[in-house]
PDB file of C-alpha atoms in Angstrom:
ATOM      1  CA  UNK A   1       0.319  -0.072  -0.085  1.00  0.00           C
ATOM      2  CA  UNK A   2       1.342   3.658  -0.466  1.00  0.00           C
ATOM      3  CA  UNK A   3      -0.104   6.599  -0.759  1.00  0.00           C
ATOM      4  CA  UNK A   4      -2.148   6.554  -3.746  1.00  0.00           C
ATOM      5  CA  UNK A   5      -3.883   3.050  -2.876  1.00  0.00           C
ATOM      6  CA  UNK A   6      -4.691   4.147   0.232  1.00  0.00           C
ATOM      7  CA  UNK A   7      -6.157   7.812  -0.869  1.00  0.00           C
ATOM      8  CA  UNK A   8      -9.051   5.933  -3.672  1.00  0.00           C
ATOM      9  CA  UNK A   9      -8.894   3.086  -1.421  1.00  0.00           C
ATOM     10  CA  UNK A  10      -7.636   0.283  -4.331  1.00  0.00           C
ATOM     11  CA  UNK A  11      -5.433  -1.995  -4.607  1.00  0.00           C
ATOM     12  CA  UNK A  12      -2.889  -0.906  -7.218  1.00  0.00           C
ATOM     13  CA  UNK A  13      -1.693   2.408  -8.058  1.00  0.00           C
ATOM     14  CA  UNK A  14      -2.897   3.128 -11.590  1.00  0.00           C
ATOM     15  CA  UNK A  15      -5.297   5.737 -12.389  1.00  0.00           C
ATOM     16  CA  UNK A  16      -7.727   5.182 -15.639  1.00  0.00           C
ATOM     17  CA  UNK A  17      -7.533   9.308 -17.186  1.00  0.00           C
ATOM     18  CA  UNK A  18     -10.537  10.403 -18.928  1.00  0.00           C
ATOM     19  CA  UNK A  19     -10.759  10.721 -22.740  1.00  0.00           C
ATOM     20  CA  UNK A  20     -13.118  12.099 -24.403  1.00  0.00           C
ATOM     21  CA  UNK A  21     -15.890   9.757 -25.711  1.00  0.00           C
ATOM     22  CA  UNK A  22     -13.464   7.329 -24.580  1.00  0.00           C
ATOM     23  CA  UNK A  23     -14.233   7.450 -20.750  1.00  0.00           C
ATOM     24  CA  UNK A  24     -18.220   6.064 -20.141  1.00  0.00           C
ATOM     25  CA  UNK A  25     -19.666   3.175 -17.130  1.00  0.00           C
ATOM     26  CA  UNK A  26     -18.248   0.703 -18.520  1.00  0.00           C
ATOM     27  CA  UNK A  27     -15.210   1.552 -18.786  1.00  0.00           C
ATOM     28  CA  UNK A  28     -14.794   3.137 -15.723  1.00  0.00           C
ATOM     29  CA  UNK A  29     -16.403   0.447 -13.468  1.00  0.00           C
ATOM     30  CA  UNK A  30     -13.843  -2.271 -15.254  1.00  0.00           C
ATOM     31  CA  UNK A  31     -11.275  -0.010 -13.906  1.00  0.00           C
ATOM     32  CA  UNK A  32     -12.062   0.053 -10.259  1.00  0.00           C
ATOM     33  CA  UNK A  33     -12.958  -3.709 -10.808  1.00  0.00           C
ATOM     34  CA  UNK A  34      -9.571  -4.618 -11.051  1.00  0.00           C
ATOM     35  CA  UNK A  35      -8.417  -2.864  -8.509  1.00  0.00           C
ATOM     36  CA  UNK A  36      -7.479   0.165 -10.253  1.00  0.00           C
ATOM     37  CA  UNK A  37      -8.960   3.560  -9.910  1.00  0.00           C
ATOM     38  CA  UNK A  38     -11.911   4.710 -12.832  1.00  0.00           C
ATOM     39  CA  UNK A  39     -12.883   7.949 -14.170  1.00  0.00           C
ATOM     40  CA  UNK A  40     -16.224   8.856 -15.962  1.00  0.00           C
ATOM     41  CA  UNK A  41     -15.029  11.729 -18.322  1.00  0.00           C
ATOM     42  CA  UNK A  42     -17.520  14.502 -18.004  1.00  0.00           C
ATOM     43  CA  UNK A  43     -15.565  15.682 -20.753  1.00  0.00           C
ATOM     44  CA  UNK A  44     -17.957  14.422 -23.550  1.00  0.00           C
ATOM     45  CA  UNK A  45     -21.354  14.772 -21.474  1.00  0.00           C
ATOM     46  CA  UNK A  46     -24.882  16.595 -20.823  1.00  0.00           C
ATOM     47  CA  UNK A  47     -25.478  16.953 -16.516  1.00  0.00           C
ATOM     48  CA  UNK A  48     -28.270  14.133 -17.139  1.00  0.00           C
ATOM     49  CA  UNK A  49     -26.337  11.524 -18.801  1.00  0.00           C
ATOM     50  CA  UNK A  50     -23.349  11.600 -16.149  1.00  0.00           C
ATOM     51  CA  UNK A  51     -25.991  11.235 -13.556  1.00  0.00           C
ATOM     52  CA  UNK A  52     -26.418   8.183 -15.573  1.00  0.00           C
ATOM     53  CA  UNK A  53     -23.364   6.539 -15.622  1.00  0.00           C
ATOM     54  CA  UNK A  54     -22.566   7.454 -11.976  1.00  0.00           C
ATOM     55  CA  UNK A  55     -25.702   5.519 -11.222  1.00  0.00           C
ATOM     56  CA  UNK A  56     -24.797   2.345 -13.953  1.00  0.00           C
ATOM     57  CA  UNK A  57     -21.185   3.083 -12.798  1.00  0.00           C
ATOM     58  CA  UNK A  58     -22.564   1.970  -8.930  1.00  0.00           C
ATOM     59  CA  UNK A  59     -24.753  -0.528 -10.274  1.00  0.00           C
ATOM     60  CA  UNK A  60     -21.459  -2.375 -11.652  1.00  0.00           C
ATOM     61  CA  UNK A  61     -18.694  -2.564  -9.563  1.00  0.00           C
ATOM     62  CA  UNK A  62     -18.944  -2.238  -5.625  1.00  0.00           C
ATOM     63  CA  UNK A  63     -15.399   0.303  -5.308  1.00  0.00           C
ATOM     64  CA  UNK A  64     -14.148   3.220  -5.783  1.00  0.00           C
ATOM     65  CA  UNK A  65     -14.701   4.728  -8.936  1.00  0.00           C
ATOM     66  CA  UNK A  66     -14.361   9.237  -9.572  1.00  0.00           C
ATOM     67  CA  UNK A  67     -15.380  12.003 -12.246  1.00  0.00           C
ATOM     68  CA  UNK A  68     -12.835  13.850 -13.888  1.00  0.00           C
ATOM     69  CA  UNK A  69     -14.311  16.984 -15.020  1.00  0.00           C
ATOM     70  CA  UNK A  70     -12.565  20.089 -16.722  1.00  0.00           C
ATOM     71  CA  UNK A  71     -13.661  23.499 -14.977  1.00  0.00           C
ATOM     72  CA  UNK A  72     -13.676  25.197 -19.329  1.00  0.00           C
ATOM     73  CA  UNK A  73     -16.756  22.616 -18.754  1.00  0.00           C
ATOM     74  CA  UNK A  74     -20.126  25.073 -19.669  1.00  0.00           C
ATOM     75  CA  UNK A  75     -22.821  23.937 -17.539  1.00  0.00           C
ATOM     76  CA  UNK A  76     -19.535  23.520 -14.665  1.00  0.00           C
ATOM     77  CA  UNK A  77     -21.974  24.307 -11.732  1.00  0.00           C
ATOM     78  CA  UNK A  78     -24.723  21.540 -13.472  1.00  0.00           C
ATOM     79  CA  UNK A  79     -21.953  19.090 -13.855  1.00  0.00           C
ATOM     80  CA  UNK A  80     -20.789  20.141  -9.986  1.00  0.00           C
ATOM     81  CA  UNK A  81     -23.584  19.863  -8.592  1.00  0.00           C
ATOM     82  CA  UNK A  82     -25.088  16.544  -9.926  1.00  0.00           C
ATOM     83  CA  UNK A  83     -21.478  15.025  -8.471  1.00  0.00           C
ATOM     84  CA  UNK A  84     -22.623  16.874  -5.136  1.00  0.00           C
ATOM     85  CA  UNK A  85     -26.006  15.272  -5.064  1.00  0.00           C
ATOM     86  CA  UNK A  86     -24.955  11.436  -6.937  1.00  0.00           C
ATOM     87  CA  UNK A  87     -22.619  11.493  -3.100  1.00  0.00           C
ATOM     88  CA  UNK A  88     -19.096  11.165  -6.089  1.00  0.00           C
ATOM     89  CA  UNK A  89     -16.769  10.567  -3.505  1.00  0.00           C
ATOM     90  CA  UNK A  90     -13.728  11.374  -6.209  1.00  0.00           C
ATOM     91  CA  UNK A  91     -13.425  14.286  -8.038  1.00  0.00           C
ATOM     92  CA  UNK A  92      -9.863  15.421 -10.454  1.00  0.00           C
ATOM     93  CA  UNK A  93     -10.662  18.398 -12.086  1.00  0.00           C
ATOM     94  CA  UNK A  94      -8.003  19.976 -15.120  1.00  0.00           C
ATOM     95  CA  UNK A  95      -7.603  23.016 -17.993  1.00  0.00           C
ATOM     96  CA  UNK A  96      -8.628  25.629 -15.747  1.00  0.00           C
ATOM     97  CA  UNK A  97      -8.546  28.153 -12.035  1.00  0.00           C
ATOM     98  CA  UNK A  98      -8.028  25.152  -8.590  1.00  0.00           C
ATOM     99  CA  UNK A  99      -8.918  27.828  -6.272  1.00  0.00           C
ATOM    100  CA  UNK A 100     -12.994  28.148  -8.495  1.00  0.00           C
ATOM    101  CA  UNK A 101     -13.676  24.431  -6.825  1.00  0.00           C
ATOM    102  CA  UNK A 102     -11.422  22.944  -5.304  1.00  0.00           C
ATOM    103  CA  UNK A 103     -12.863  24.872  -1.308  1.00  0.00           C
ATOM    104  CA  UNK A 104     -16.597  24.143  -1.974  1.00  0.00           C
ATOM    105  CA  UNK A 105     -15.224  20.241  -2.994  1.00  0.00           C
ATOM    106  CA  UNK A 106     -13.822  18.931  -0.102  1.00  0.00           C
ATOM    107  CA  UNK A 107     -16.051  20.592   1.891  1.00  0.00           C
ATOM    108  CA  UNK A 108     -18.931  18.207  -0.096  1.00  0.00           C
ATOM    109  CA  UNK A 109     -16.815  15.606   1.604  1.00  0.00           C
ATOM    110  CA  UNK A 110     -14.984  15.144  -1.832  1.00  0.00           C
ATOM    111  CA  UNK A 111     -11.497  13.732  -2.060  1.00  0.00           C
ATOM    112  CA  UNK A 112     -10.202  16.895  -5.024  1.00  0.00           C
ATOM    113  CA  UNK A 113      -6.893  15.508  -7.515  1.00  0.00           C
ATOM    114  CA  UNK A 114      -5.490  18.875 -10.191  1.00  0.00           C
ATOM    115  CA  UNK A 115      -3.867  17.777 -13.015  1.00  0.00           C
ATOM    116  CA  UNK A 116      -1.044  19.811 -14.081  1.00  0.00           C
ATOM    117  CA  UNK A 117       1.401  20.060 -16.232  1.00  0.00           C
ATOM    118  CA  UNK A 118       4.022  22.597 -14.472  1.00  0.00           C
ATOM    119  CA  UNK A 119       5.803  22.939 -11.611  1.00  0.00           C
ATOM    120  CA  UNK A 120       4.578  26.484 -10.972  1.00  0.00           C
ATOM    121  CA  UNK A 121       0.894  25.232 -11.829  1.00  0.00           C
ATOM    122  CA  UNK A 122       1.352  22.070  -9.443  1.00  0.00           C
ATOM    123  CA  UNK A 123       2.617  24.373  -6.365  1.00  0.00           C
ATOM    124  CA  UNK A 124      -0.944  26.686  -7.290  1.00  0.00           C
ATOM    125  CA  UNK A 125      -3.012  23.490  -7.189  1.00  0.00           C
ATOM    126  CA  UNK A 126      -0.802  22.288  -3.609  1.00  0.00           C
ATOM    127  CA  UNK A 127      -1.797  26.022  -2.725  1.00  0.00           C
ATOM    128  CA  UNK A 128      -5.913  25.946  -3.235  1.00  0.00           C
ATOM    129  CA  UNK A 129      -6.246  23.081  -1.213  1.00  0.00           C
ATOM    130  CA  UNK A 130      -6.346  19.648  -2.746  1.00  0.00           C
ATOM    131  CA  UNK A 131      -5.567  16.470  -1.999  1.00  0.00           C
ATOM    132  CA  UNK A 132      -2.920  14.603  -5.094  1.00  0.00           C
ATOM    133  CA  UNK A 133      -1.778  16.120  -8.490  1.00  0.00           C
ATOM    134  CA  UNK A 134      -1.507  14.722 -11.850  1.00  0.00           C
ATOM    135  CA  UNK A 135       1.389  15.848 -13.105  1.00  0.00           C
ATOM    136  CA  UNK A 136       1.040  15.245 -17.517  1.00  0.00           C
ATOM    137  CA  UNK A 137       3.938  15.071 -19.437  1.00  0.00           C
ATOM    138  CA  UNK A 138       3.940  16.686 -22.863  1.00  0.00           C
ATOM    139  CA  UNK A 139       3.507  12.868 -24.061  1.00  0.00           C
ATOM    140  CA  UNK A 140      -0.437  12.332 -23.380  1.00  0.00           C
ATOM    141  CA  UNK A 141      -3.187  12.876 -25.648  1.00  0.00           C
ATOM    142  CA  UNK A 142      -5.725  15.201 -25.672  1.00  0.00           C
ATOM    143  CA  UNK A 143      -5.388  18.862 -24.391  1.00  0.00           C
ATOM    144  CA  UNK A 144      -2.226  19.563 -22.638  1.00  0.00           C
ATOM    145  CA  UNK A 145       0.030  22.122 -21.609  1.00  0.00           C
ATOM    146  CA  UNK A 146       1.628  24.044 -23.464  1.00  0.00           C
ATOM    147  CA  UNK A 147       4.937  24.430 -21.723  1.00  0.00           C
ATOM    148  CA  UNK A 148       6.123  20.785 -23.339  1.00  0.00           C
ATOM    149  CA  UNK A 149       7.624  19.420 -20.635  1.00  0.00           C
ATOM    150  CA  UNK A 150       8.695  15.362 -20.961  1.00  0.00           C
ATOM    151  CA  UNK A 151       6.922  13.655 -18.263  1.00  0.00           C
ATOM    152  CA  UNK A 152      10.669  12.267 -17.486  1.00  0.00           C
ATOM    153  CA  UNK A 153      10.981  16.121 -17.048  1.00  0.00           C
ATOM    154  CA  UNK A 154       7.799  16.384 -14.899  1.00  0.00           C
ATOM    155  CA  UNK A 155       8.149  14.030 -12.755  1.00  0.00           C
ATOM    156  CA  UNK A 156      10.510  15.251 -10.113  1.00  0.00           C
ATOM    157  CA  UNK A 157      10.820  19.171 -11.265  1.00  0.00           C
ATOM    158  CA  UNK A 158       6.896  18.694  -9.098  1.00  0.00           C
ATOM    159  CA  UNK A 159       8.144  16.450  -7.144  1.00  0.00           C
ATOM    160  CA  UNK A 160      10.828  18.810  -6.024  1.00  0.00           C
ATOM    161  CA  UNK A 161       8.106  22.072  -5.087  1.00  0.00           C
ATOM    162  CA  UNK A 162       5.284  19.633  -3.385  1.00  0.00           C
ATOM    163  CA  UNK A 163       4.436  17.086  -0.844  1.00  0.00           C
ATOM    164  CA  UNK A 164       1.606  15.889  -2.212  1.00  0.00           C
ATOM    165  CA  UNK A 165       0.970  12.331  -3.836  1.00  0.00           C
ATOM    166  CA  UNK A 166       1.855  12.754  -6.887  1.00  0.00           C
ATOM    167  CA  UNK A 167       0.655  11.050 -10.049  1.00  0.00           C
ATOM    168  CA  UNK A 168       2.454  10.284 -12.757  1.00  0.00           C
ATOM    169  CA  UNK A 169       0.928  10.835 -16.940  1.00  0.00           C
ATOM    170  CA  UNK A 170       1.636  11.485 -20.876  1.00  0.00           C
ATOM    171  CA  UNK A 171       3.229   8.674 -21.937  1.00  0.00           C
ATOM    172  CA  UNK A 172       2.872   5.949 -19.510  1.00  0.00           C
ATOM    173  CA  UNK A 173       1.312   2.175 -20.587  1.00  0.00           C
ATOM    174  CA  UNK A 174       4.280  -0.718 -19.881  1.00  0.00           C
ATOM    175  CA  UNK A 175       4.759  -1.871 -16.679  1.00  0.00           C
ATOM    176  CA  UNK A 176       8.966  -0.371 -17.011  1.00  0.00           C
ATOM    177  CA  UNK A 177       7.439   3.004 -17.735  1.00  0.00           C
ATOM    178  CA  UNK A 178       5.391   2.786 -14.284  1.00  0.00           C
ATOM    179  CA  UNK A 179       8.745   2.080 -12.173  1.00  0.00           C
ATOM    180  CA  UNK A 180      10.774   4.513 -14.068  1.00  0.00           C
ATOM    181  CA  UNK A 181       8.423   6.972 -12.990  1.00  0.00           C
ATOM    182  CA  UNK A 182       7.906   6.168  -9.734  1.00  0.00           C
ATOM    183  CA  UNK A 183      11.450   6.244  -8.989  1.00  0.00           C
ATOM    184  CA  UNK A 184      11.112  10.243 -10.500  1.00  0.00           C
ATOM    185  CA  UNK A 185       9.580  10.324  -7.295  1.00  0.00           C
ATOM    186  CA  UNK A 186       5.260   9.086  -8.959  1.00  0.00           C
ATOM    187  CA  UNK A 187       3.464   7.835  -6.451  1.00  0.00           C
ATOM    188  CA  UNK A 188       0.879   6.485  -8.448  1.00  0.00           C
ATOM    189  CA  UNK A 189      -0.115   6.032 -12.618  1.00  0.00           C
ATOM    190  CA  UNK A 190      -3.184   7.685 -14.602  1.00  0.00           C
ATOM    191  CA  UNK A 191      -2.864   5.616 -18.148  1.00  0.00           C
ATOM    192  CA  UNK A 192      -5.320   6.644 -20.742  1.00  0.00           C
ATOM    193  CA  UNK A 193      -4.063   6.142 -24.031  1.00  0.00           C
ATOM    194  CA  UNK A 194      -3.941   1.904 -23.544  1.00  0.00           C
ATOM    195  CA  UNK A 195      -7.446   1.923 -21.386  1.00  0.00           C
ATOM    196  CA  UNK A 196      -8.205   3.724 -24.482  1.00  0.00           C
ATOM    197  CA  UNK A 197      -8.413   1.610 -26.593  1.00  0.00           C
ATOM    198  CA  UNK A 198      -9.910  -1.331 -24.840  1.00  0.00           C
ATOM    199  CA  UNK A 199     -12.951  -3.481 -26.164  1.00  0.00           C
ATOM    200  CA  UNK A 200     -14.403  -1.229 -23.029  1.00  0.00           C
ATOM    201  CA  UNK A 201     -13.748   2.195 -24.058  1.00  0.00           C
ATOM    202  CA  UNK A 202     -16.584   3.639 -26.038  1.00  0.00           C
ATOM    203  CA  UNK A 203     -14.562   5.384 -28.389  1.00  0.00           C
ATOM    204  CA  UNK A 204     -15.339   3.903 -32.000  1.00  0.00           C
ATOM    205  CA  UNK A 205     -13.564   0.111 -32.807  1.00  0.00           C
ATOM    206  CA  UNK A 206     -12.634   2.302 -35.887  1.00  0.00           C
ATOM    207  CA  UNK A 207     -10.793   4.646 -33.654  1.00  0.00           C
ATOM    208  CA  UNK A 208      -9.573   1.707 -32.068  1.00  0.00           C
ATOM    209  CA  UNK A 209      -8.530  -0.048 -35.014  1.00  0.00           C
ATOM    210  CA  UNK A 210      -6.606   3.304 -36.307  1.00  0.00           C
ATOM    211  CA  UNK A 211      -4.783   4.292 -32.937  1.00  0.00           C
ATOM    212  CA  UNK A 212      -3.503   0.898 -32.609  1.00  0.00           C
ATOM    213  CA  UNK A 213      -1.794   1.384 -35.652  1.00  0.00           C
ATOM    214  CA  UNK A 214       0.121   4.764 -35.661  1.00  0.00           C
ATOM    215  CA  UNK A 215       3.978   4.741 -35.742  1.00  0.00           C
ATOM    216  CA  UNK A 216       6.176   7.005 -34.249  1.00  0.00           C
ATOM    217  CA  UNK A 217       6.281  11.360 -35.287  1.00  0.00           C
ATOM    218  CA  UNK A 218       2.017  10.136 -36.288  1.00  0.00           C
ATOM    219  CA  UNK A 219       0.699  12.397 -33.412  1.00  0.00           C
ATOM    220  CA  UNK A 220       1.469  16.339 -33.274  1.00  0.00           C
ATOM    221  CA  UNK A 221       0.650  18.398 -30.119  1.00  0.00           C
ATOM    222  CA  UNK A 222      -0.896  21.747 -32.529  1.00  0.00           C
ATOM    223  CA  UNK A 223      -4.315  25.017 -30.498  1.00  0.00           C
ATOM    224  CA  UNK A 224      -1.266  25.755 -28.716  1.00  0.00           C
ATOM    225  CA  UNK A 225      -3.137  29.418 -29.302  1.00  0.00           C
ATOM    226  CA  UNK A 226      -5.902  28.540 -28.139  1.00  0.00           C
ATOM    227  CA  UNK A 227      -6.163  24.050 -26.066  1.00  0.00           C
ATOM    228  CA  UNK A 228      -2.798  22.425 -26.484  1.00  0.00           C
ATOM    229  CA  UNK A 229      -3.810  18.801 -28.169  1.00  0.00           C
ATOM    230  CA  UNK A 230      -2.335  16.039 -29.313  1.00  0.00           C
ATOM    231  CA  UNK A 231      -4.343  15.524 -32.561  1.00  0.00           C
ATOM    232  CA  UNK A 232      -3.623  12.411 -35.426  1.00  0.00           C
ATOM    233  CA  UNK A 233      -2.696  12.741 -38.673  1.00  0.00           C
ATOM    234  CA  UNK A 234      -4.698  12.978 -41.002  1.00  0.00           C
ATOM    235  CA  UNK A 235      -7.314  16.156 -42.642  1.00  0.00           C
ATOM    236  CA  UNK A 236      -8.678  17.395 -39.252  1.00  0.00           C
ATOM    237  CA  UNK A 237      -4.871  17.773 -38.522  1.00  0.00           C
ATOM    238  CA  UNK A 238      -3.085  18.534 -41.798  1.00  0.00           C
ATOM    239  CA  UNK A 239      -6.401  21.599 -41.503  1.00  0.00           C
ATOM    240  CA  UNK A 240      -5.498  22.788 -37.954  1.00  0.00           C
ATOM    241  CA  UNK A 241      -1.530  23.185 -38.813  1.00  0.00           C
ATOM    242  CA  UNK A 242      -2.467  24.998 -41.666  1.00  0.00           C
ATOM    243  CA  UNK A 243      -4.780  27.765 -40.641  1.00  0.00           C
ATOM    244  CA  UNK A 244      -1.902  27.810 -37.851  1.00  0.00           C
ATOM    245  CA  UNK A 245       0.073  27.961 -40.208  1.00  0.00           C
ATOM    246  CA  UNK A 246      -1.472  30.724 -41.421  1.00  0.00           C
ATOM    247  CA  UNK A 247      -1.674  32.340 -38.482  1.00  0.00           C
ATOM    248  CA  UNK A 248      -6.035  32.176 -37.653  1.00  0.00           C
ATOM    249  CA  UNK A 249      -7.392  33.946 -35.154  1.00  0.00           C
ATOM    250  CA  UNK A 250      -8.659  32.347 -31.766  1.00  0.00           C
ATOM    251  CA  UNK A 251     -11.603  32.852 -32.948  1.00  0.00           C
ATOM    252  CA  UNK A 252     -11.338  31.583 -36.876  1.00  0.00           C
ATOM    253  CA  UNK A 253      -9.723  27.712 -34.950  1.00  0.00           C
ATOM    254  CA  UNK A 254     -12.587  27.749 -32.527  1.00  0.00           C
ATOM    255  CA  UNK A 255     -14.770  27.593 -35.598  1.00  0.00           C
ATOM    256  CA  UNK A 256     -12.351  24.902 -36.992  1.00  0.00           C
ATOM    257  CA  UNK A 257     -13.129  22.993 -33.525  1.00  0.00           C
ATOM    258  CA  UNK A 258     -16.970  23.210 -33.812  1.00  0.00           C
ATOM    259  CA  UNK A 259     -19.237  20.869 -35.535  1.00  0.00           C
ATOM    260  CA  UNK A 260     -18.867  18.471 -32.653  1.00  0.00           C
ATOM    261  CA  UNK A 261     -15.097  17.227 -34.999  1.00  0.00           C
ATOM    262  CA  UNK A 262     -14.157  15.761 -31.437  1.00  0.00           C
ATOM    263  CA  UNK A 263     -17.433  13.005 -31.206  1.00  0.00           C
ATOM    264  CA  UNK A 264     -17.123  12.035 -34.813  1.00  0.00           C
ATOM    265  CA  UNK A 265     -13.025  11.038 -34.737  1.00  0.00           C
ATOM    266  CA  UNK A 266     -13.302   9.708 -31.439  1.00  0.00           C
ATOM    267  CA  UNK A 267     -17.125   7.800 -30.902  1.00  0.00           C
ATOM    268  CA  UNK A 268     -18.146   7.733 -34.173  1.00  0.00           C
ATOM    269  CA  UNK A 269     -15.079   7.470 -35.953  1.00  0.00           C
ATOM    270  CA  UNK A 270     -14.866   9.195 -38.754  1.00  0.00           C
ATOM    271  CA  UNK A 271     -11.339   9.154 -39.489  1.00  0.00           C
ATOM    272  CA  UNK A 272     -11.746  12.366 -43.005  1.00  0.00           C
ATOM    273  CA  UNK A 273     -13.577  14.861 -40.613  1.00  0.00           C
ATOM    274  CA  UNK A 274     -13.310  14.215 -37.282  1.00  0.00           C
ATOM    275  CA  UNK A 275     -10.529  15.215 -34.731  1.00  0.00           C
ATOM    276  CA  UNK A 276      -9.023  11.822 -33.623  1.00  0.00           C
ATOM    277  CA  UNK A 277      -6.775  12.406 -29.951  1.00  0.00           C
ATOM    278  CA  UNK A 278      -4.062   9.930 -29.165  1.00  0.00           C
ATOM    279  CA  UNK A 279      -0.688  10.036 -27.210  1.00  0.00           C
ATOM    280  CA  UNK A 280       2.196   8.838 -27.974  1.00  0.00           C
ATOM    281  CA  UNK A 281       1.930   5.869 -26.203  1.00  0.00           C
ATOM    282  CA  UNK A 282      -0.278   4.055 -28.938  1.00  0.00           C
ATOM    283  CA  UNK A 283       3.022   3.870 -31.381  1.00  0.00           C
ATOM    284  CA  UNK A 284       4.087   0.768 -28.522  1.00  0.00           C
ATOM    285  CA  UNK A 285       1.503  -0.620 -28.877  1.00  0.00           C
ATOM    286  CA  UNK A 286       0.933  -1.618 -32.820  1.00  0.00           C
ATOM    287  CA  UNK A 287       1.319  -5.538 -31.900  1.00  0.00           C
ATOM    288  CA  UNK A 288      -1.434  -5.789 -29.056  1.00  0.00           C
ATOM    289  CA  UNK A 289      -4.520  -5.329 -30.264  1.00  0.00           C
ATOM    290  CA  UNK A 290      -7.789  -4.530 -28.708  1.00  0.00           C
ATOM    291  CA  UNK A 291      -7.380  -6.159 -24.661  1.00  0.00           C
ATOM    292  CA  UNK A 292     -10.425  -5.841 -22.044  1.00  0.00           C
ATOM    293  CA  UNK A 293      -9.578  -3.825 -19.306  1.00  0.00           C
ATOM    294  CA  UNK A 294      -8.477  -7.362 -17.052  1.00  0.00           C
ATOM    295  CA  UNK A 295      -5.523  -7.773 -19.651  1.00  0.00           C
ATOM    296  CA  UNK A 296      -4.331  -4.705 -19.912  1.00  0.00           C
ATOM    297  CA  UNK A 297      -4.011  -4.762 -15.715  1.00  0.00           C
ATOM    298  CA  UNK A 298      -2.981  -7.784 -15.775  1.00  0.00           C
ATOM    299  CA  UNK A 299       0.190  -6.939 -17.691  1.00  0.00           C
ATOM    300  CA  UNK A 300       0.634  -3.719 -16.298  1.00  0.00           C
ATOM    301  CA  UNK A 301       1.156  -5.110 -13.240  1.00  0.00           C
ATOM    302  CA  UNK A 302       3.347  -8.266 -13.628  1.00  0.00           C
ATOM    303  CA  UNK A 303       5.223  -5.783 -16.229  1.00  0.00           C
ATOM    304  CA  UNK A 304       6.415  -4.202 -13.281  1.00  0.00           C
ATOM    305  CA  UNK A 305       7.203  -6.655 -11.391  1.00  0.00           C
ATOM    306  CA  UNK A 306       9.454  -7.925 -14.508  1.00  0.00           C
ATOM    307  CA  UNK A 307      10.874  -4.537 -14.589  1.00  0.00           C
ATOM    308  CA  UNK A 308      11.665  -4.758 -10.918  1.00  0.00           C
ATOM    309  CA  UNK A 309      13.166  -8.226 -11.288  1.00  0.00           C
ATOM    310  CA  UNK A 310      15.019  -7.262 -13.908  1.00  0.00           C
ATOM    311  CA  UNK A 311      16.464  -3.605 -12.158  1.00  0.00           C
ATOM    312  CA  UNK A 312      17.501  -5.973  -9.437  1.00  0.00           C
ATOM    313  CA  UNK A 313      19.686  -9.190 -10.924  1.00  0.00           C
ATOM    314  CA  UNK A 314      21.185  -6.550 -13.229  1.00  0.00           C
ATOM    315  CA  UNK A 315      21.826  -4.229 -10.160  1.00  0.00           C
ATOM    316  CA  UNK A 316      23.541  -7.786  -8.291  1.00  0.00           C
ATOM    317  CA  UNK A 317      25.269  -8.676 -11.270  1.00  0.00           C
ATOM    318  CA  UNK A 318      27.215  -5.010 -11.725  1.00  0.00           C
ATOM    319  CA  UNK A 319      27.947  -5.467  -8.068  1.00  0.00           C
ATOM    320  CA  UNK A 320      29.965  -8.679  -8.799  1.00  0.00           C
ATOM    321  CA  UNK A 321      31.437  -7.246 -11.861  1.00  0.00           C
ATOM    322  CA  UNK A 322      33.105  -4.991  -9.538  1.00  0.00           C
TER     323      UNK A 322
END
């Protein structure tokens, strides 16, 4: 047991990242049932849809689960009220100022975790009173930080400025990756891409198959002037890159992003005109195919212990040679 398993009441310090149009009750409950912490993604749900997913998730698992809420959500007051009304005890916030809602949530008995992309924002999150921090590196899919700091650089930088429980995110898809960020100071991990491509994810099968065949360098962080997001190669990525190269304004970029682009791409499988978001870790999964959450969790845990044993064996061999 460590600080992450203790604070959430889970078996393994593995949190399922919340990805729009992927993170419904099936995915969240499957991760929680496998010993991790599943999160419902409020970013792609209307308030009453979120309420329904909370009910379904509660029926599908007896274990802890939470809700991720992007603070830029247009109906944020209603979403927050749904969470409190339904007795959700864990909320991950992102994409906004944690001071706005952390105090209110904690007054209602909610454990609050905030996602940051820099050590500067980690300090602000601690000052806001959050219970734990997710430090998300440049490799992550979806919306990202403008700083472009990689996970390997971000985790030790955040660890140096806060004593709060620290969860590493961005580019982590294997047991070896979990051990690596643990060595850098993380108490646990948040994994998005790998869970987004599981059987229980609500994303389109077309989206999953497409992302499972991506190679290195086929995702790109764009829209840095608006809300940075990692997009997959294709027509929409090219359209965004071309618009930015021509100096498009924020309003022009917002128009380009409208028309339900993310839903069309991730949930609907429209590879031509949809917005396809995924992390760099997708390039590590080419041989995997679509797996169940249980299979992924077993691989992550077994891989972690295998990496620990291999590292120890290597250290022992090195000591003998000396």
